[in-house]
Amino acid sequence: MKLSLSEISTVGASFQDDVRAYAAAGFDGIGVWEMKLPDDDAANVELIRDGGLGVANCIPTVPSLLQLRLPGMEGPPDPASRIASLCESMRRLAAYQPESVLCLTGPVGDLEPAEARRVVVQGLREIAAAARAAGVRLGLEPAHPSQHETVSFVNTIADGLALLEEAGLD
């Protein structure tokens, strides 16, 4: 894949409109956001393939282990529910054959930093096991340091690698 576009770039458009527009614009791939997907995964995959697109990555409906502090994207507050949702997304999104399924840590929020890290390390182990079982690659996405309090406590590639090493993941 040489050039792909993430559906968050066209958040107001439907999944079907995104696929058609990206293919018409000459993109090779699409970054699929699960929250935009209709229920019929087989039809969705067919639409992508018919459009000549590959799937660069997928973003789960609940994209982080800890609750985001972004209006409209908070999702459930309980980390266990979030981790279960991420595991289910690994299974569903495997049908799209993405190069990876991405997640974020989420911000520390009201937890102590060490507790937030412990929850995320354990959660990453569970999600990685679900990803392996589904045949997809799990990706951990760092966020810009300005988003430390809202999106992720992992703000550099080095932070991400250290967290993955702590979780025993490569």
mmCIF file of C-alpha atoms in Angstrom:
data_model
loop_
_atom_site.group_PDB
_atom_site.id
_atom_site.type_symbol
_atom_site.label_atom_id
_atom_site.label_comp_id
_atom_site.label_asym_id
_atom_site.label_seq_id
_atom_site.Cartn_x
_atom_site.Cartn_y
_atom_site.Cartn_z
ATOM 1 C CA MET A 1 0.000 0.000 0.000
ATOM 2 C CA LYS A 2 1.420 3.358 -0.981
ATOM 3 C CA LEU A 3 -1.259 5.792 0.122
ATOM 4 C CA SER A 4 -4.226 5.349 2.429
ATOM 5 C CA LEU A 5 -6.613 7.641 4.274
ATOM 6 C CA SER A 6 -8.141 7.158 7.706
ATOM 7 C CA GLU A 7 -11.910 7.414 7.969
ATOM 8 C CA ILE A 8 -11.576 9.873 10.839
ATOM 9 C CA SER A 9 -10.552 12.358 8.128
ATOM 10 C CA THR A 10 -14.091 12.170 6.753
ATOM 11 C CA VAL A 11 -15.877 11.496 10.029
ATOM 12 C CA GLY A 12 -19.224 12.904 8.823
ATOM 13 C CA ALA A 13 -19.432 10.617 5.779
ATOM 14 C CA SER A 14 -20.726 7.051 5.777
ATOM 15 C CA PHE A 15 -18.451 4.038 5.435
ATOM 16 C CA GLN A 16 -19.838 3.392 1.945
ATOM 17 C CA ASP A 17 -19.209 7.000 0.896
ATOM 18 C CA ASP A 18 -15.675 6.815 2.299
ATOM 19 C CA VAL A 19 -14.828 3.686 0.307
ATOM 20 C CA ARG A 20 -16.187 5.152 -2.924
ATOM 21 C CA ALA A 21 -14.508 8.538 -2.407
ATOM 22 C CA TYR A 22 -11.126 7.103 -1.418
ATOM 23 C CA ALA A 23 -11.095 4.717 -4.382
ATOM 24 C CA ALA A 24 -12.130 7.502 -6.774
ATOM 25 C CA ALA A 25 -9.380 9.752 -5.384
ATOM 26 C CA GLY A 26 -6.751 7.107 -6.141
ATOM 27 C CA PHE A 27 -5.952 5.896 -2.638
ATOM 28 C CA ASP A 28 -4.614 2.340 -2.296
ATOM 29 C CA GLY A 29 -5.960 1.793 1.185
ATOM 30 C CA ILE A 30 -8.344 2.831 3.894
ATOM 31 C CA GLY A 31 -7.990 3.153 7.646
ATOM 32 C CA VAL A 32 -11.273 1.641 8.868
ATOM 33 C CA TRP A 33 -12.981 2.981 11.990
ATOM 34 C CA GLU A 34 -15.227 0.304 13.484
ATOM 35 C CA MET A 35 -17.702 2.936 14.704
ATOM 36 C CA LYS A 36 -18.515 3.729 11.053
ATOM 37 C CA LEU A 37 -19.037 0.129 9.922
ATOM 38 C CA PRO A 38 -22.488 -1.217 9.062
ATOM 39 C CA ASP A 39 -23.260 -4.606 10.644
ATOM 40 C CA ASP A 40 -22.735 -6.734 7.501
ATOM 41 C CA ASP A 41 -18.984 -7.373 7.588
ATOM 42 C CA ALA A 42 -19.019 -9.594 4.489
ATOM 43 C CA ALA A 43 -20.693 -6.839 2.450
ATOM 44 C CA ASN A 44 -18.303 -4.247 3.880
ATOM 45 C CA VAL A 45 -15.257 -6.326 2.933
ATOM 46 C CA GLU A 46 -16.679 -6.877 -0.549
ATOM 47 C CA LEU A 47 -17.209 -3.131 -1.003
ATOM 48 C CA ILE A 48 -13.596 -2.446 -0.004
ATOM 49 C CA ARG A 49 -12.244 -5.134 -2.342
ATOM 50 C CA ASP A 50 -14.504 -4.018 -5.214
ATOM 51 C CA GLY A 51 -13.120 -0.511 -4.717
ATOM 52 C CA GLY A 52 -9.601 -1.853 -5.135
ATOM 53 C CA LEU A 53 -8.586 -0.831 -1.625
ATOM 54 C CA GLY A 54 -6.561 -2.606 1.010
ATOM 55 C CA VAL A 55 -7.081 -2.035 4.718
ATOM 56 C CA ALA A 56 -4.134 -0.179 6.209
ATOM 57 C CA ASN A 57 -5.419 -0.406 9.757
ATOM 58 C CA CYS A 58 -8.548 -0.613 11.842
ATOM 59 C CA ILE A 59 -9.531 1.427 14.878
ATOM 60 C CA PRO A 60 -11.887 -0.304 17.343
ATOM 61 C CA THR A 61 -15.101 1.374 18.499
ATOM 62 C CA VAL A 62 -13.567 1.529 21.983
ATOM 63 C CA PRO A 63 -10.043 2.548 20.954
ATOM 64 C CA SER A 64 -8.296 2.725 24.332
ATOM 65 C CA LEU A 65 -7.758 0.643 27.449
ATOM 66 C CA LEU A 66 -8.390 3.580 29.781
ATOM 67 C CA GLN A 67 -11.253 6.017 29.226
ATOM 68 C CA LEU A 68 -10.556 8.806 26.756
ATOM 69 C CA ARG A 69 -11.262 12.366 27.775
ATOM 70 C CA LEU A 70 -12.557 13.421 24.383
ATOM 71 C CA PRO A 71 -16.186 14.529 24.071
ATOM 72 C CA GLY A 72 -18.184 11.845 22.280
ATOM 73 C CA MET A 73 -15.422 9.234 22.465
ATOM 74 C CA GLU A 74 -15.377 8.472 26.185
ATOM 75 C CA GLY A 75 -16.948 5.012 26.026
ATOM 76 C CA PRO A 76 -17.383 2.854 29.131
ATOM 77 C CA PRO A 77 -15.423 3.992 32.208
ATOM 78 C CA ASP A 78 -14.490 0.495 33.426
ATOM 79 C CA PRO A 79 -11.134 -0.773 32.056
ATOM 80 C CA ALA A 80 -12.344 -4.405 32.148
ATOM 81 C CA SER A 81 -15.285 -3.535 29.862
ATOM 82 C CA ARG A 82 -12.978 -1.600 27.568
ATOM 83 C CA ILE A 83 -10.503 -4.483 27.350
ATOM 84 C CA ALA A 84 -13.318 -6.952 26.616
ATOM 85 C CA SER A 85 -14.582 -4.636 23.866
ATOM 86 C CA LEU A 86 -11.089 -4.346 22.380
ATOM 87 C CA CYS A 87 -10.755 -8.147 22.388
ATOM 88 C CA GLU A 88 -14.093 -8.488 20.598
ATOM 89 C CA SER A 89 -12.996 -5.873 18.061
ATOM 90 C CA MET A 90 -9.875 -7.934 17.289
ATOM 91 C CA ARG A 91 -12.144 -10.838 16.347
ATOM 92 C CA ARG A 92 -14.537 -8.728 14.260
ATOM 93 C CA LEU A 93 -11.920 -6.641 12.475
ATOM 94 C CA ALA A 94 -9.883 -9.692 11.425
ATOM 95 C CA ALA A 95 -12.378 -10.154 8.574
ATOM 96 C CA TYR A 96 -11.028 -6.942 7.021
ATOM 97 C CA GLN A 97 -7.453 -8.308 6.896
ATOM 98 C CA PRO A 98 -5.882 -5.072 8.126
ATOM 99 C CA GLU A 99 -2.155 -4.566 8.362
ATOM 100 C CA SER A 100 -2.840 -3.794 12.036
ATOM 101 C CA VAL A 101 -5.567 -3.022 14.557
ATOM 102 C CA LEU A 102 -4.535 0.017 16.566
ATOM 103 C CA CYS A 103 -5.246 0.972 20.141
ATOM 104 C CA LEU A 104 -4.288 3.705 22.573
ATOM 105 C CA THR A 105 -3.541 3.477 26.273
ATOM 106 C CA GLY A 106 -5.899 6.282 27.218
ATOM 107 C CA PRO A 107 -4.889 8.888 29.793
ATOM 108 C CA VAL A 108 -4.036 8.075 33.420
ATOM 109 C CA GLY A 109 -7.184 9.937 34.491
ATOM 110 C CA ASP A 110 -8.084 9.485 38.164
ATOM 111 C CA LEU A 111 -5.761 6.512 38.667
ATOM 112 C CA GLU A 112 -2.305 6.690 40.151
ATOM 113 C CA PRO A 113 0.234 6.486 37.281
ATOM 114 C CA ALA A 114 1.594 3.111 38.469
ATOM 115 C CA GLU A 115 -1.933 1.655 38.675
ATOM 116 C CA ALA A 116 -2.823 2.980 35.211
ATOM 117 C CA ARG A 117 0.310 1.383 33.812
ATOM 118 C CA ARG A 118 -0.429 -1.937 35.554
ATOM 119 C CA VAL A 119 -3.973 -1.977 34.120
ATOM 120 C CA VAL A 120 -2.688 -1.185 30.633
ATOM 121 C CA VAL A 121 0.127 -3.769 30.733
ATOM 122 C CA GLN A 122 -2.280 -6.518 31.806
ATOM 123 C CA GLY A 123 -4.879 -5.359 29.285
ATOM 124 C CA LEU A 124 -2.370 -5.308 26.439
ATOM 125 C CA ARG A 125 -1.500 -8.926 27.222
ATOM 126 C CA GLU A 126 -5.170 -9.925 26.969
ATOM 127 C CA ILE A 127 -5.781 -7.912 23.803
ATOM 128 C CA ALA A 128 -2.593 -9.220 22.166
ATOM 129 C CA ALA A 129 -3.721 -12.791 22.881
ATOM 130 C CA ALA A 130 -7.099 -12.049 21.262
ATOM 131 C CA ALA A 131 -5.336 -10.433 18.294
ATOM 132 C CA ARG A 132 -3.042 -13.466 17.849
ATOM 133 C CA ALA A 133 -6.012 -15.827 18.036
ATOM 134 C CA ALA A 134 -7.821 -13.746 15.401
ATOM 135 C CA GLY A 135 -4.759 -13.549 13.164
ATOM 136 C CA VAL A 136 -4.295 -9.775 13.326
ATOM 137 C CA ARG A 137 -1.397 -7.586 14.387
ATOM 138 C CA LEU A 138 -2.024 -5.329 17.370
ATOM 139 C CA GLY A 139 -0.567 -1.841 17.139
ATOM 140 C CA LEU A 140 -0.068 0.587 20.017
ATOM 141 C CA GLU A 141 -0.270 4.186 18.878
ATOM 142 C CA PRO A 142 1.556 6.967 20.723
ATOM 143 C CA ALA A 143 -0.189 10.340 20.896
ATOM 144 C CA HIS A 144 1.303 13.815 20.791
ATOM 145 C CA PRO A 145 2.429 15.028 24.239
ATOM 146 C CA SER A 146 -0.271 17.716 24.120
ATOM 147 C CA GLN A 147 -2.805 14.833 24.323
ATOM 148 C CA HIS A 148 -1.259 13.240 27.429
ATOM 149 C CA GLU A 149 -4.256 14.149 29.631
ATOM 150 C CA THR A 150 -6.947 13.249 27.067
ATOM 151 C CA VAL A 151 -5.764 10.455 24.760
ATOM 152 C CA SER A 152 -2.689 8.504 25.869
ATOM 153 C CA PHE A 153 0.057 8.417 28.444
ATOM 154 C CA VAL A 154 2.293 6.950 25.713
ATOM 155 C CA ASN A 155 3.669 9.974 23.897
ATOM 156 C CA THR A 156 6.783 8.738 22.109
ATOM 157 C CA ILE A 157 7.865 5.661 20.221
ATOM 158 C CA ALA A 158 10.325 4.940 23.050
ATOM 159 C CA ASP A 159 7.442 5.105 25.590
ATOM 160 C CA GLY A 160 5.451 2.657 23.473
ATOM 161 C CA LEU A 161 8.342 0.234 23.072
ATOM 162 C CA ALA A 162 9.037 0.302 26.822
ATOM 163 C CA LEU A 163 5.386 -0.433 27.597
ATOM 164 C CA LEU A 164 5.274 -3.305 25.095
ATOM 165 C CA GLU A 165 8.490 -4.726 26.549
ATOM 166 C CA GLU A 166 7.028 -4.503 30.059
ATOM 167 C CA ALA A 167 3.989 -6.421 28.813
ATOM 168 C CA GLY A 168 6.248 -9.053 27.229
ATOM 169 C CA LEU A 169 5.061 -8.183 23.723
ATOM 170 C CA ASP A 170 7.102 -7.482 20.626
#
